[in-house]
Short mmCIF file of C-alpha atoms and ligand atoms in Angstrom, two decimals:
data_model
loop_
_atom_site.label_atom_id
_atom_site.label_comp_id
_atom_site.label_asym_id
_atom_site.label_seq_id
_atom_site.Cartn_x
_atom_site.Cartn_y
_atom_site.Cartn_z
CA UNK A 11 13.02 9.87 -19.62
CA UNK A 12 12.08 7.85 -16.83
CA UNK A 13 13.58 4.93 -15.89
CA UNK A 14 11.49 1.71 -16.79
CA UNK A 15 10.14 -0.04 -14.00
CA UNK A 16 8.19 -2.63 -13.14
CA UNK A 17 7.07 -4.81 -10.36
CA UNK A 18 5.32 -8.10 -9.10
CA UNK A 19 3.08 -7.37 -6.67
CA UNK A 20 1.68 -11.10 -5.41
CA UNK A 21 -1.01 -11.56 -2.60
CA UNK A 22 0.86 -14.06 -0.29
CA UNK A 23 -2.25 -15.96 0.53
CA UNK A 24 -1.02 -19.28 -0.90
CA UNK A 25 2.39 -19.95 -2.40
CA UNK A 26 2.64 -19.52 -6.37
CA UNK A 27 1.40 -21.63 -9.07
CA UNK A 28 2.21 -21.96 -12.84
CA UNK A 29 -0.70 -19.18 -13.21
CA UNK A 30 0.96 -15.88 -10.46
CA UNK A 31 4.55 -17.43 -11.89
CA UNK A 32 4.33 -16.42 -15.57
CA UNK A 33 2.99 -13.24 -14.41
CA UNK A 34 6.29 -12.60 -12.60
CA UNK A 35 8.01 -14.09 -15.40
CA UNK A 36 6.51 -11.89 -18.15
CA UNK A 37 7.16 -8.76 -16.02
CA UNK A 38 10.43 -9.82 -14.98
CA UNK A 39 11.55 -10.27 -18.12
CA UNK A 40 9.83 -7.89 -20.20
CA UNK A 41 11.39 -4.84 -17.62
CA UNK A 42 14.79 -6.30 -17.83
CA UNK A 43 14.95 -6.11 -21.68
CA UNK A 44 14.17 -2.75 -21.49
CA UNK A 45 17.01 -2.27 -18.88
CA UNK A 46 14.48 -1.46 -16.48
CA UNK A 47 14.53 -2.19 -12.62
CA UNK A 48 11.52 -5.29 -11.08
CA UNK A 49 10.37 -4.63 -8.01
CA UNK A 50 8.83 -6.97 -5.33
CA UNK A 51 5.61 -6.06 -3.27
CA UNK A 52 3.85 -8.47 -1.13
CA UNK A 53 0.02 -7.23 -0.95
CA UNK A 54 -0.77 -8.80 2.22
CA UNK A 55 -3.31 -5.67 3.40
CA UNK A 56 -5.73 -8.86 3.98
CA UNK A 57 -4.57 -10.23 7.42
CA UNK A 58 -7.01 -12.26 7.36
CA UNK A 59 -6.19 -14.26 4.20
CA UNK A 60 -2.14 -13.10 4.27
CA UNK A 61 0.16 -15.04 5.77
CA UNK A 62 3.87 -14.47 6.51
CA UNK A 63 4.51 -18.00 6.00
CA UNK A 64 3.67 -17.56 1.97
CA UNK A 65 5.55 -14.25 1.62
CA UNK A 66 8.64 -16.01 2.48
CA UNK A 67 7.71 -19.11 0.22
CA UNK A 68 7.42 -16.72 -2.65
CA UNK A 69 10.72 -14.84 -1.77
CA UNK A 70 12.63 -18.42 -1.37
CA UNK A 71 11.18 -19.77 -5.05
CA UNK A 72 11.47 -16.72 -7.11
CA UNK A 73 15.06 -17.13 -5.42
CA UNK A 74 15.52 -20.31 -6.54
CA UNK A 75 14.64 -19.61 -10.28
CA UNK A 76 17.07 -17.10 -10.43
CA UNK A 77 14.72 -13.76 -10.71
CA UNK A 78 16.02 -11.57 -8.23
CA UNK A 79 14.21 -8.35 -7.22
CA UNK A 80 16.08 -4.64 -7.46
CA UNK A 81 15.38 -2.54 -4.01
CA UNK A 82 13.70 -3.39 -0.71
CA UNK A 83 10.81 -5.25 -0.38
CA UNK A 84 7.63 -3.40 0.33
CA UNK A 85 4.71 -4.94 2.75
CA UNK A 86 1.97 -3.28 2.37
CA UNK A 87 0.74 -4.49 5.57
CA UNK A 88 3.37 -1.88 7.34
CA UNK A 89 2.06 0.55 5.23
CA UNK A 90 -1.35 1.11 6.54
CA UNK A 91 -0.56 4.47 7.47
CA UNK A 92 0.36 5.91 4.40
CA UNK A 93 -2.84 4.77 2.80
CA UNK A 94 -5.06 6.55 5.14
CA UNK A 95 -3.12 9.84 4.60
CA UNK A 96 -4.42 10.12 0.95
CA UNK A 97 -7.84 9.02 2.28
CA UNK A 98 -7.79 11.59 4.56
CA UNK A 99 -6.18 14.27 2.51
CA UNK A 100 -6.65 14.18 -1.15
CA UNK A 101 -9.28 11.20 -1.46
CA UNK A 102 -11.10 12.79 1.53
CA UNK A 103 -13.94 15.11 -0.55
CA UNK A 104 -14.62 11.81 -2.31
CA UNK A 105 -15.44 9.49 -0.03
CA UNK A 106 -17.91 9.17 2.71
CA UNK A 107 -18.74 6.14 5.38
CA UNK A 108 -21.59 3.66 4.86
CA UNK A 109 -23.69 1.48 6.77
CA UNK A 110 -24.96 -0.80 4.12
CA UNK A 111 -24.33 -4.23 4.77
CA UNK A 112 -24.06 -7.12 2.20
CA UNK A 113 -27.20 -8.40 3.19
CA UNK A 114 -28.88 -5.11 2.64
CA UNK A 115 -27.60 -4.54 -0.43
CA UNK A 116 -28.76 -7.95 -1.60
CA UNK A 117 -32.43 -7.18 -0.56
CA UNK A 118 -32.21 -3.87 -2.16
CA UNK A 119 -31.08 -5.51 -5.86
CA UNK A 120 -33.43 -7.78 -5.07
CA UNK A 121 -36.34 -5.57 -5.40
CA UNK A 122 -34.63 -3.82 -7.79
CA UNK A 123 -34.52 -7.45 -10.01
CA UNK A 124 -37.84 -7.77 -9.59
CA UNK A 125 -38.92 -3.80 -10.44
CA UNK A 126 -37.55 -5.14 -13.61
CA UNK A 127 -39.01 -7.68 -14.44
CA UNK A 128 -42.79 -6.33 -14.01
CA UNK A 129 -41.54 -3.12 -16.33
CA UNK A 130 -38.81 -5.07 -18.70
CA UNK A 131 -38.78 -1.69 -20.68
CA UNK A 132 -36.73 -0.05 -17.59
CA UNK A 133 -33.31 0.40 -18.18
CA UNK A 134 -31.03 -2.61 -16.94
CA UNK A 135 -29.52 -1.80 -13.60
CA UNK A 136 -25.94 -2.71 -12.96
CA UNK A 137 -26.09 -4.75 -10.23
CA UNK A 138 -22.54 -4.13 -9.52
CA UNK A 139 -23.01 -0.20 -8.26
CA UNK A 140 -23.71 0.81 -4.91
CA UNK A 141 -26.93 2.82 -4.96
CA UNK A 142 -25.37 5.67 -2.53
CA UNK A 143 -27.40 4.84 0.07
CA UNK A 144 -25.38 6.35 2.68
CA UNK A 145 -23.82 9.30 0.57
CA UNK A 146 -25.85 12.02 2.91
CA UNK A 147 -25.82 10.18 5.62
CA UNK A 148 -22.50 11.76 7.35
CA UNK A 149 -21.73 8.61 8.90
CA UNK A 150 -18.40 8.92 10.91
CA UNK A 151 -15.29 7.73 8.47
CA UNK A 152 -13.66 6.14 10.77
CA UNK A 153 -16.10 3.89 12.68
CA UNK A 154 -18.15 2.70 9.15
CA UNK A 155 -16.40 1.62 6.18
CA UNK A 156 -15.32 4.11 3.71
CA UNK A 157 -16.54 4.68 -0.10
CA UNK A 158 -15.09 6.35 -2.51
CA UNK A 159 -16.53 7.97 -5.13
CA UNK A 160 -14.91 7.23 -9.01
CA UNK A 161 -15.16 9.61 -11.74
CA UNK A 162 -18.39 9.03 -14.72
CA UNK A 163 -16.53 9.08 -17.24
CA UNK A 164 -14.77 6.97 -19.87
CA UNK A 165 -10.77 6.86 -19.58
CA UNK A 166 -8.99 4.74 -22.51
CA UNK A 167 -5.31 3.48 -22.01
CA UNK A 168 -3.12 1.04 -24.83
CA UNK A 169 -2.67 -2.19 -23.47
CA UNK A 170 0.53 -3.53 -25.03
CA UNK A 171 -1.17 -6.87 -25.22
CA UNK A 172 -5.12 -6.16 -24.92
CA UNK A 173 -5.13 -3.31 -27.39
CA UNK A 174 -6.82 -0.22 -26.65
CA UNK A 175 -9.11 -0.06 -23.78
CA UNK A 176 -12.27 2.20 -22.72
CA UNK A 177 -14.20 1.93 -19.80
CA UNK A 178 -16.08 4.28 -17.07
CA UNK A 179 -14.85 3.31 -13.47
CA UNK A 180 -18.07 4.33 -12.06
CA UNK A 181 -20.27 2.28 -14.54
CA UNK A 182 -17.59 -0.47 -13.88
CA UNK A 183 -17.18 -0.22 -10.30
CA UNK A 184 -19.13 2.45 -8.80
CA UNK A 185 -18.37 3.99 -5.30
CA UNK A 186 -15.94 1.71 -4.35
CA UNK A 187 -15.41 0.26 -0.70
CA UNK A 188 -11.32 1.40 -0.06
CA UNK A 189 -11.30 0.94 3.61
CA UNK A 190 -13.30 -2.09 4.86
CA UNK A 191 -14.89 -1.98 8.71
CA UNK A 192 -12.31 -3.79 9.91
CA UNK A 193 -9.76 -1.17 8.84
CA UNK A 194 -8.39 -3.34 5.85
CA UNK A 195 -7.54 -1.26 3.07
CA UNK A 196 -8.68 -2.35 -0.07
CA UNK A 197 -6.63 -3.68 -2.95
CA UNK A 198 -6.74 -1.17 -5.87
CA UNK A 199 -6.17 1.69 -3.70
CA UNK A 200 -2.79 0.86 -1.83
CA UNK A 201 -1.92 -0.64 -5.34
CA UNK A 202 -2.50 2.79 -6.91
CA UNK A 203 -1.03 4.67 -4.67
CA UNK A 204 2.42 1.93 -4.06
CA UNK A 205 2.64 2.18 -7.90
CA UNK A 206 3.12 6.24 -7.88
CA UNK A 207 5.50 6.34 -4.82
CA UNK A 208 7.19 3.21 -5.99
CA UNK A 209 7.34 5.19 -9.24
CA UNK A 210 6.49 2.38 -11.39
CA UNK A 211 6.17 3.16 -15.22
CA UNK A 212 5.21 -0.33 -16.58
CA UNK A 213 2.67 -2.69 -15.22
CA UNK A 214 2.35 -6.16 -16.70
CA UNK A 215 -0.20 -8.29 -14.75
CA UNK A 216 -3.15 -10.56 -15.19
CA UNK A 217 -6.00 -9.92 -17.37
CA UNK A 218 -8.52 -10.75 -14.37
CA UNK A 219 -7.29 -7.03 -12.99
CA UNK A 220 -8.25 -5.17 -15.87
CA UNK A 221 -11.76 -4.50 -14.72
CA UNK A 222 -9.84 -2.17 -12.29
CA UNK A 223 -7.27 -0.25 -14.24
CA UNK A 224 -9.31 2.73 -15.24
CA UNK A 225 -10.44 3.27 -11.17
CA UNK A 226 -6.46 2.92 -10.48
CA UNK A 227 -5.68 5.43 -13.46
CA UNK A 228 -8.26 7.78 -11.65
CA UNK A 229 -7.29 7.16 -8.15
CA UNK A 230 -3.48 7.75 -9.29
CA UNK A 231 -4.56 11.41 -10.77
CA UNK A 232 -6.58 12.15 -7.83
CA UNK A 233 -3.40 11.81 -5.69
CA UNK A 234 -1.34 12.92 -7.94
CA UNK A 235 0.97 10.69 -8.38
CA UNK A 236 3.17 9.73 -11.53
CA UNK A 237 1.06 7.79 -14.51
CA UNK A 238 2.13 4.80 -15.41
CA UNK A 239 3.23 4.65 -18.68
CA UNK A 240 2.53 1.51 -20.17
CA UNK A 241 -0.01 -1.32 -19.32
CA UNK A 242 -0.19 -5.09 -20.35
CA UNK A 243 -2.80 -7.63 -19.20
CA UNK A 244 -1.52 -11.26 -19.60
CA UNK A 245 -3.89 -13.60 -21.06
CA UNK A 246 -5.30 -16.12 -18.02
CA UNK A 247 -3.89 -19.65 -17.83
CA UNK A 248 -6.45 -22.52 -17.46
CA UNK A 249 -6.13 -25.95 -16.60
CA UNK A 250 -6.87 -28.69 -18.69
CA UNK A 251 -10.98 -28.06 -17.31
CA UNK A 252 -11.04 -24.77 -18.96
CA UNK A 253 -10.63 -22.79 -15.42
CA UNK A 254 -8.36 -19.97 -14.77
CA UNK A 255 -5.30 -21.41 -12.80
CA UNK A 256 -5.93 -19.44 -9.00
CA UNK A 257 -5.75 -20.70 -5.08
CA UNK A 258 -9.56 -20.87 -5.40
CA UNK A 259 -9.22 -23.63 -8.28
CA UNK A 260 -6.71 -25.32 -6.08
CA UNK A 261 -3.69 -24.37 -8.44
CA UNK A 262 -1.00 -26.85 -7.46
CA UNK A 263 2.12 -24.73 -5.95
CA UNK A 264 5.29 -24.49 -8.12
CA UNK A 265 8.18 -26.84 -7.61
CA UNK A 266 11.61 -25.36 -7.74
CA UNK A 267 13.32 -29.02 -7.21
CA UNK A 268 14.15 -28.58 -10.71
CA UNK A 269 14.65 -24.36 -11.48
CA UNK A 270 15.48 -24.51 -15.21
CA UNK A 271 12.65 -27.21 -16.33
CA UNK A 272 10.07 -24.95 -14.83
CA UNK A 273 11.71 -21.67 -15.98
CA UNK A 274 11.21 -23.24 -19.30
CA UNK A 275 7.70 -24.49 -19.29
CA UNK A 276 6.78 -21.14 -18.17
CA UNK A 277 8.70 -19.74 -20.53
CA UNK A 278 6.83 -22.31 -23.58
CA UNK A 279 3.73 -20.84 -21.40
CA UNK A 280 4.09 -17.45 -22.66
CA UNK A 281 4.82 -18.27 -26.17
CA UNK A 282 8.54 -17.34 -26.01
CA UNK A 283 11.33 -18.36 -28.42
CA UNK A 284 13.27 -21.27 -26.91
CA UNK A 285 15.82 -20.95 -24.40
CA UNK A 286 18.76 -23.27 -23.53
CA UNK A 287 18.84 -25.33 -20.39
CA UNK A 288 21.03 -24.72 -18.48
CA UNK A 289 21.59 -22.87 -14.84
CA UNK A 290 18.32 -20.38 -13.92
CA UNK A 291 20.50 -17.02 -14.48
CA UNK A 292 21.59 -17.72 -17.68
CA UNK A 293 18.31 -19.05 -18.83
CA UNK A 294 16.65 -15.66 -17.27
CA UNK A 295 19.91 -13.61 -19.51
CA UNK A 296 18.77 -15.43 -23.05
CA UNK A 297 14.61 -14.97 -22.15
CA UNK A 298 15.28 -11.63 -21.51
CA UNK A 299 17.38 -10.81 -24.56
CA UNK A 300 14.60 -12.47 -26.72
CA UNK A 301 11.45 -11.46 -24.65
CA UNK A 302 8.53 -10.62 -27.32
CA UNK A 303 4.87 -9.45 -26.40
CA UNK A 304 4.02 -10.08 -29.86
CA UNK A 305 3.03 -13.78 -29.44
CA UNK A 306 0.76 -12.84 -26.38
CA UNK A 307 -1.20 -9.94 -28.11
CA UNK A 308 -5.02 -10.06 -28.38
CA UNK A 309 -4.93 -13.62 -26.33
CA UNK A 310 -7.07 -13.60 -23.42
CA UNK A 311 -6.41 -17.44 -22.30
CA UNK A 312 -3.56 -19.34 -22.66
CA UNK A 313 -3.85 -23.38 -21.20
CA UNK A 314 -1.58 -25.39 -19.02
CA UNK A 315 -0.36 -27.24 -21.26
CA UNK A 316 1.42 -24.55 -23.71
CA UNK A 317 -0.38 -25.94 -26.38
N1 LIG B 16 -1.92 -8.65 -5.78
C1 LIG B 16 -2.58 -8.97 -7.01
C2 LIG B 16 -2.68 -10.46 -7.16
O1 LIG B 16 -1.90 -11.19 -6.57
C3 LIG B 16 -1.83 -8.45 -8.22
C4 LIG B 16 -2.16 -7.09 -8.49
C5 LIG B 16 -1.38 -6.30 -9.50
O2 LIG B 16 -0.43 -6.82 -10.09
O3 LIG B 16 -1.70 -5.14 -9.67
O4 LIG B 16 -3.54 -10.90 -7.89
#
């Protein structure tokens, strides 16, 4: 048997909120009761929207509640590298450069939108795919940005919170872009392939990445790299307008002025039996002793405010 692990794997482009901090929570906590090790892995692939500045932020407040990672840290930004082995190795017959820019695509849906509506009997296009365009085009991999091609077919996985799951990634997502112009590497892929190395077995993280987990389940078997074992999508917090707590809502950042109220209104968050107040590590001992899915299972939204 494997040893259990699991990580937290936040995109330092702002500091954390009540939303990214019962995800680390929740994994935190649900790893440790299985005597598992948590991990820490910054995702900052996006220079553009990373900074160094929030990666320490996060280190220095998930520090000051007490939840202290096992192992080194991984950047992914220093990691570049090792992503574009696999795309030019294993991922290489599947993928294939492409021109198209956003603009084009838009014009091309466009039409497409408008197909439809003159023959409303035509099957409903997914406006989400890439029409493969450029998929004969043997434009050079390295100077265009890079597509990869995701299996047609239907994968199912057991969420231990969702319930059981279907989906097709290439209905879902199509031929994904995994290495943008610029050379940024795109998120599910180093995620998928930091997950095998990092030989995680348990992934707890928000429900807004589920869309993605059958193309990382794919991606993981085309590299060949260890499954993970067990998945669990956290319902989404909103604020008191009904929004899912993010940045982009403007998420205020946590406070850890006061570690063990917050530890427990995240805790009250996620629907967990009570724990004492008292200092951050033995608060973490008793919510880990008494951690419990069950509460969360089948919610997709959970609000602010606990109630
Ligand atoms: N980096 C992602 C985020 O901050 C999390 C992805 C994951 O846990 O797989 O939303």
């Amino acid at each position: 048997m494997r040893i259990p692990v699991g990580r937290f794997a936040p995109s330092p482009t702002g500091e954390l909120h009540l939303g990214s901090l019962t995800t680390a929570l929740a994994s935190y906590c649900h790893i440790k009761s299985l005597g598992g090790d948590w991990l820490l892995r910054m995702e900052d692939t996006d220079i553009t929207r990373c900074d160094r500045q929030f990666s320490e932020q996060i280190l220095l407040d998930l520090e000051a509640l007490g939840m202290l990672w096992d192992g080194d840290i991984i950047y992914q930004s220093e990691r570049t590298d090792i992503y574009n082995d696999y795309l030019q190795s294993a991922l290489q017959p599947l993928s294939y450069g492409c021109q198209c820019s956003r603009k084009r695509l838009a014009q091309f849906w466009a039409v497409q939108e408008h197909q439809q509506q003159l023959n409303p009997i035509d099957k409903k296009s997914d406006r989400q795919r890439y029409p493969r365009c450029c998929i004969d085009a043997e434009l050079n991999k390295q100077h265009h940005k890079l597509r990869l091609q995701l299996p047609d077919y239907t994968t199912g996985f057991i969420d231990g919170i969702q319930g059981l799951q279907w989906a097709n990634p290439q209905q879902t997502l199509g031929d994904m872009v995994v290495r943008r112009q610029d050379s940024t590497i795109n998120y599910i892929l180093a995620a998928s392939i930091d997950d095998g190395l990092q030989n995680v077995s348990h992934i707890m993280r928000g429900l807004d990445i589920l869309p993605m987990t059958t193309a990382q389940i794919a991606i993981m078997q085309m590299v060949k790299l260890p499954a993970i074992e067990r998945w669990y999508h956290l319902p989404l917090i909103l604020n008191s307008e009904g929004q899912k707590l993010s940045k982009q809502n403007l998420a205020q950042p946590i406070n850890t002025s006061q570690p063990s109220r917050l530890l427990a209104t995240a805790l009250h968050l996620l629907k967990q039996p009570a724990v004492d107040i008292d200092t951050p590590e033995r608060m973490l001992m008793q919510a880990v002793s008494q951690w419990t899915n069950k509460p969360l299972q089948g919610l997709e939204q959970l609000n602010e405010s606990g109630r």
